[in-house]
Coordinates of N, CA and C in Angstrom, one line a residue:
M1 N -42.4 -215.7 -15.0 CA -42.3 -214.6 -14.3 C -42.8 -213.1 -14.7
A2 N -43.3 -212.6 -14.0 CA -44.5 -211.8 -13.8 C -43.6 -210.2 -14.6
A3 N -43.9 -209.4 -15.2 CA -43.0 -207.8 -15.7 C -42.1 -207.3 -15.1
A4 N -42.9 -207.1 -13.5 CA -42.6 -206.8 -12.1 C -41.4 -206.9 -11.9
E5 N -41.8 -208.3 -11.7 CA -40.3 -209.1 -11.1 C -39.0 -209.0 -12.0
V6 N -39.4 -209.0 -13.5 CA -38.3 -209.4 -14.4 C -37.3 -207.6 -14.5
V7 N -38.2 -206.9 -14.1 CA -38.0 -205.1 -13.6 C -37.0 -205.4 -12.1
N8 N -37.8 -206.2 -11.3 CA -37.0 -206.3 -9.9 C -35.6 -206.6 -10.1
C9 N -35.9 -207.8 -10.6 CA -34.5 -208.9 -10.6 C -33.6 -207.9 -11.7
I10 N -34.0 -206.7 -13.1 CA -32.7 -206.3 -13.2 C -32.5 -205.3 -12.4
M11 N -33.2 -204.7 -11.5 CA -32.9 -203.5 -10.5 C -31.5 -204.1 -9.7
E12 N -31.6 -205.2 -9.4 CA -31.2 -206.0 -7.7 C -29.4 -206.4 -8.6
W13 N -29.5 -207.5 -9.7 CA -28.7 -207.6 -10.2 C -28.2 -207.3 -11.2
L14 N -28.5 -207.2 -11.8 CA -28.0 -206.2 -13.3 C -26.6 -205.1 -13.2
A15 N -25.5 -205.1 -13.7 CA -24.4 -204.5 -13.5 C -24.9 -203.0 -13.7
P16 N -23.7 -201.8 -13.4 CA -24.3 -200.5 -13.7 C -24.0 -200.5 -15.1
N17 N -24.5 -199.7 -16.0 CA -24.2 -199.7 -17.4 C -24.2 -200.7 -18.7
S18 N -25.0 -201.8 -17.6 CA -25.1 -203.0 -18.4 C -26.8 -202.7 -19.4
L19 N -27.1 -203.9 -20.4 CA -28.0 -203.8 -21.1 C -28.5 -205.0 -21.3
I20 N -29.8 -205.3 -21.3 CA -30.3 -206.7 -21.5 C -31.8 -206.2 -22.9
F21 N -31.5 -207.6 -23.1 CA -32.3 -207.9 -24.7 C -32.8 -208.8 -24.4
P22 N -34.5 -208.8 -24.9 CA -34.6 -207.2 -25.8 C -35.3 -206.3 -25.0
D23 N -35.2 -205.1 -25.3 CA -35.6 -204.4 -24.4 C -36.7 -203.7 -25.4
R24 N -37.9 -204.4 -25.1 CA -38.4 -203.7 -26.3 C -39.9 -204.9 -26.2
A25 N -41.0 -204.5 -26.0 CA -42.5 -205.3 -25.6 C -43.6 -204.3 -26.5
T26 N -44.3 -205.3 -27.2 CA -45.7 -205.1 -27.7 C -46.8 -206.2 -27.2
L27 N -48.0 -205.5 -27.1 CA -49.3 -205.7 -26.7 C -50.1 -206.1 -27.7
Y28 N -50.7 -207.1 -28.1 CA -51.9 -207.3 -29.2 C -53.0 -207.9 -29.2
V29 N -54.0 -207.6 -29.0 CA -55.4 -208.0 -28.3 C -56.2 -208.7 -29.6
T30 N -56.8 -209.6 -29.6 CA -58.0 -210.6 -30.0 C -58.4 -211.2 -29.9
A31 N -59.7 -211.4 -30.5 CA -60.6 -212.4 -30.2 C -60.2 -213.9 -30.8
T32 N -60.6 -214.9 -29.8 CA -61.0 -216.1 -30.6 C -62.1 -217.0 -30.1
E33 N -61.9 -217.9 -31.0 CA -63.6 -219.1 -30.7 C -63.3 -220.7 -30.1
D34 N -63.5 -220.4 -29.4 CA -62.8 -222.5 -29.4 C -64.1 -222.6 -28.2
W35 N -64.7 -223.6 -28.7 CA -66.5 -224.0 -28.2 C -65.8 -225.3 -27.5
Q36 N -64.7 -225.7 -27.3 CA -64.2 -227.6 -26.9 C -63.3 -227.0 -25.7
Y37 N -63.0 -225.9 -25.3 CA -62.7 -225.5 -23.9 C -63.6 -225.4 -23.1
K38 N -64.7 -223.8 -23.9 CA -65.8 -223.7 -23.2 C -66.6 -224.6 -22.8
D39 N -66.8 -225.5 -23.7 CA -68.0 -226.9 -23.3 C -67.0 -227.6 -22.2
Y40 N -65.8 -227.5 -22.3 CA -65.2 -228.7 -21.1 C -64.9 -227.8 -19.8
K41 N -64.3 -226.8 -20.2 CA -64.1 -225.6 -18.5 C -65.3 -224.8 -18.0
I42 N -66.5 -224.7 -18.6 CA -67.4 -223.2 -18.6 C -68.5 -224.8 -18.1
H43 N -69.1 -225.2 -19.5 CA -70.4 -225.8 -19.2 C -70.1 -226.7 -18.5
W44 N -69.0 -227.5 -17.7 CA -69.1 -228.4 -17.2 C -69.5 -228.3 -15.6
W45 N -69.4 -227.3 -15.7 CA -70.1 -226.9 -13.8 C -71.5 -227.5 -14.4
E46 N -72.1 -227.6 -14.9 CA -73.6 -227.6 -15.0 C -74.1 -229.1 -14.2
N47 N -73.1 -230.1 -14.7 CA -73.1 -231.1 -14.3 C -72.0 -231.9 -13.8
V48 N -71.3 -231.4 -12.2 CA -70.1 -232.1 -12.1 C -70.4 -233.1 -10.6
Y49 N -70.2 -234.6 -11.6 CA -70.9 -235.3 -10.5 C -72.8 -235.8 -10.1
G50 N -72.9 -234.8 -10.8 CA -74.7 -235.1 -10.9 C -75.2 -234.0 -10.2
F51 N -73.9 -232.9 -9.6 CA -74.7 -231.6 -9.2 C -74.6 -230.3 -10.1
D52 N -75.5 -229.7 -9.7 CA -75.7 -228.0 -10.9 C -74.7 -227.2 -10.0
I53 N -73.5 -226.8 -10.4 CA -73.2 -226.0 -9.7 C -72.2 -224.8 -10.9
S54 N -74.0 -224.4 -11.7 CA -73.4 -223.6 -12.4 C -73.0 -221.9 -11.8
C55 N -73.7 -221.9 -11.2 CA -73.4 -220.9 -10.4 C -71.5 -220.1 -10.3
I56 N -70.5 -220.8 -10.6 CA -69.1 -221.2 -11.0 C -68.9 -220.7 -12.2
K57 N -69.7 -220.4 -13.1 CA -69.6 -220.9 -14.3 C -69.0 -219.0 -14.5
D58 N -70.1 -218.0 -14.1 CA -69.4 -216.8 -13.8 C -68.3 -216.0 -13.5
V59 N -68.2 -216.8 -12.7 CA -66.0 -216.9 -12.2 C -65.4 -217.1 -13.2
A60 N -65.7 -219.0 -13.2 CA -64.4 -219.2 -14.3 C -64.5 -218.4 -15.9
I61 N -65.8 -217.9 -16.3 CA -65.7 -217.3 -17.3 C -65.0 -216.0 -17.8
K62 N -64.8 -215.6 -16.3 CA -64.0 -214.4 -16.2 C -62.3 -214.3 -16.2
E63 N -62.0 -215.6 -15.8 CA -60.7 -215.7 -15.2 C -59.9 -215.7 -16.5
P64 N -58.7 -215.4 -16.2 CA -57.6 -215.0 -17.8 C -57.1 -216.3 -17.9
L65 N -56.9 -216.4 -19.1 CA -56.3 -217.6 -19.6 C -55.2 -217.1 -20.4
V66 N -54.0 -217.9 -20.1 CA -52.7 -217.9 -21.0 C -52.9 -219.6 -21.9
D67 N -52.7 -219.1 -22.8 CA -52.3 -220.2 -24.0 C -52.3 -220.4 -25.3
V68 N -51.5 -221.6 -26.0 CA -51.3 -221.3 -27.4 C -52.7 -221.4 -28.1
V69 N -53.0 -220.9 -29.3 CA -54.2 -220.4 -30.1 C -54.0 -221.2 -31.3
D70 N -54.4 -222.1 -31.9 CA -54.3 -222.1 -33.3 C -54.9 -220.9 -34.0
L71 N -54.2 -220.9 -35.3 CA -54.8 -220.1 -35.9 C -55.7 -220.1 -37.0
K72 N -56.9 -221.1 -36.8 CA -58.2 -221.4 -37.0 C -59.2 -220.5 -36.4
Q73 N -58.6 -220.8 -34.9 CA -59.4 -220.1 -33.9 C -59.6 -218.6 -33.4
L74 N -58.5 -217.9 -34.5 CA -58.9 -216.4 -34.1 C -60.3 -215.9 -35.0
V75 N -61.0 -215.1 -34.8 CA -62.4 -214.5 -35.3 C -61.9 -213.2 -35.8
T76 N -60.9 -212.6 -34.7 CA -60.8 -210.9 -35.0 C -59.3 -210.4 -35.3
N77 N -58.7 -209.7 -36.4 CA -57.8 -209.4 -36.7 C -57.0 -208.5 -35.2
A78 N -55.7 -208.6 -35.3 CA -54.8 -208.2 -33.8 C -54.9 -206.7 -34.0
C79 N -54.9 -206.2 -32.6 CA -55.5 -204.7 -32.6 C -54.3 -204.2 -31.7
L80 N -52.7 -203.5 -32.1 CA -51.8 -203.2 -30.8 C -53.0 -202.4 -30.3
I81 N -52.7 -203.0 -28.7 CA -52.5 -202.1 -27.3 C -51.9 -201.3 -26.9
K82 N -50.8 -201.6 -26.7 CA -49.5 -200.6 -26.4 C -48.0 -201.6 -26.7
K83 N -47.2 -200.0 -27.4 CA -46.1 -200.3 -27.6 C -44.9 -200.3 -26.6
N84 N -44.2 -200.7 -26.2 CA -42.9 -200.0 -25.5 C -41.6 -200.5 -26.1
N85 N -40.9 -199.2 -26.2 CA -39.7 -198.9 -27.5 C -38.8 -198.4 -26.2
W86 N -37.5 -198.9 -25.9 CA -36.2 -198.2 -25.2 C -36.2 -198.0 -23.9
D87 N -37.3 -198.6 -22.7 CA -37.1 -198.0 -21.5 C -37.6 -199.6 -21.1
L88 N -37.9 -200.1 -19.6 CA -38.1 -200.7 -19.3 C -39.2 -200.8 -18.5
D89 N -39.9 -199.6 -18.4 CA -41.7 -199.3 -18.0 C -42.6 -200.1 -18.1
F90 N -42.7 -201.8 -17.7 CA -43.7 -202.7 -18.5 C -44.9 -202.5 -18.3
T91 N -45.4 -201.8 -16.9 CA -46.6 -200.9 -16.5 C -47.6 -200.8 -17.7
I92 N -48.5 -201.1 -17.8 CA -49.8 -201.3 -18.6 C -51.1 -201.2 -18.1
N93 N -51.3 -200.2 -18.5 CA -53.1 -199.6 -18.0 C -54.0 -200.0 -19.0
L94 N -54.8 -200.9 -18.9 CA -56.0 -201.6 -19.9 C -57.2 -201.0 -19.3
D95 N -57.5 -200.6 -20.1 CA -59.5 -200.1 -19.7 C -60.6 -200.9 -20.9
F96 N -61.2 -201.9 -20.6 CA -61.6 -202.3 -22.1 C -62.9 -201.7 -22.2
R97 N -63.8 -200.7 -21.4 CA -64.6 -199.9 -20.7 C -64.8 -199.8 -21.9
G98 N -63.9 -198.8 -22.7 CA -64.4 -198.2 -24.1 C -64.0 -198.4 -25.4
H99 N -63.8 -198.2 -25.9 CA -63.2 -198.2 -27.4 C -62.2 -198.8 -27.5
L100 N -61.6 -199.2 -28.6 CA -60.5 -200.1 -28.5 C -60.1 -200.1 -29.7
C101 N -60.2 -200.1 -30.7 CA -59.8 -199.9 -32.3 C -61.2 -201.4 -32.7
D102 N -61.1 -200.7 -34.4 CA -62.0 -201.1 -35.3 C -61.3 -202.8 -35.5
L103 N -62.0 -203.5 -35.5 CA -61.8 -205.2 -35.5 C -62.8 -205.6 -36.4
S104 N -62.1 -206.4 -37.2 CA -63.0 -206.8 -38.0 C -63.7 -208.2 -37.7
C105 N -64.6 -208.6 -37.8 CA -65.2 -209.8 -37.2 C -65.3 -211.0 -38.2
S106 N -65.3 -212.0 -37.9 CA -65.6 -213.1 -38.5 C -66.4 -213.8 -38.0
T107 N -68.0 -214.4 -39.1 CA -68.5 -215.3 -37.9 C -69.1 -216.5 -38.5
D108 N -67.4 -217.0 -39.6 CA -67.8 -218.1 -40.2 C -67.1 -219.1 -39.6
Y109 N -67.9 -219.6 -38.1 CA -66.6 -220.4 -37.1 C -66.7 -221.9 -37.8
R110 N -64.9 -222.3 -38.5 CA -64.9 -223.0 -38.8 C -64.4 -224.1 -37.8
M111 N -65.6 -225.4 -38.6 CA -65.4 -226.7 -37.8 C -64.7 -227.6 -38.9
C112 N -62.9 -227.4 -38.1 CA -62.0 -228.2 -39.4 C -61.8 -229.5 -38.1

């Protein structure tokens, strides 16, 4: 369920003076490296049953992904983007064009 849908459900179904928990949220960002996923989902477009439709790669690489990540795939430290305490305003306006925070990068890609 998206955060906006949760807020709508709360407004419609929660009894007056009731509480809902958890009532806080935090959002972190980190960089990951997953060559297997990239090879399977991105480079796959270069040869789809013998056809080169690599023009789709630009769209596919920009598509957001929610997935479980193994700790070995993290290549930067986590950076806090938004912390939300004691209110139900889950609207988060992100702008990744500017400087987010200092990230310590790792270039030793672990091949385990």
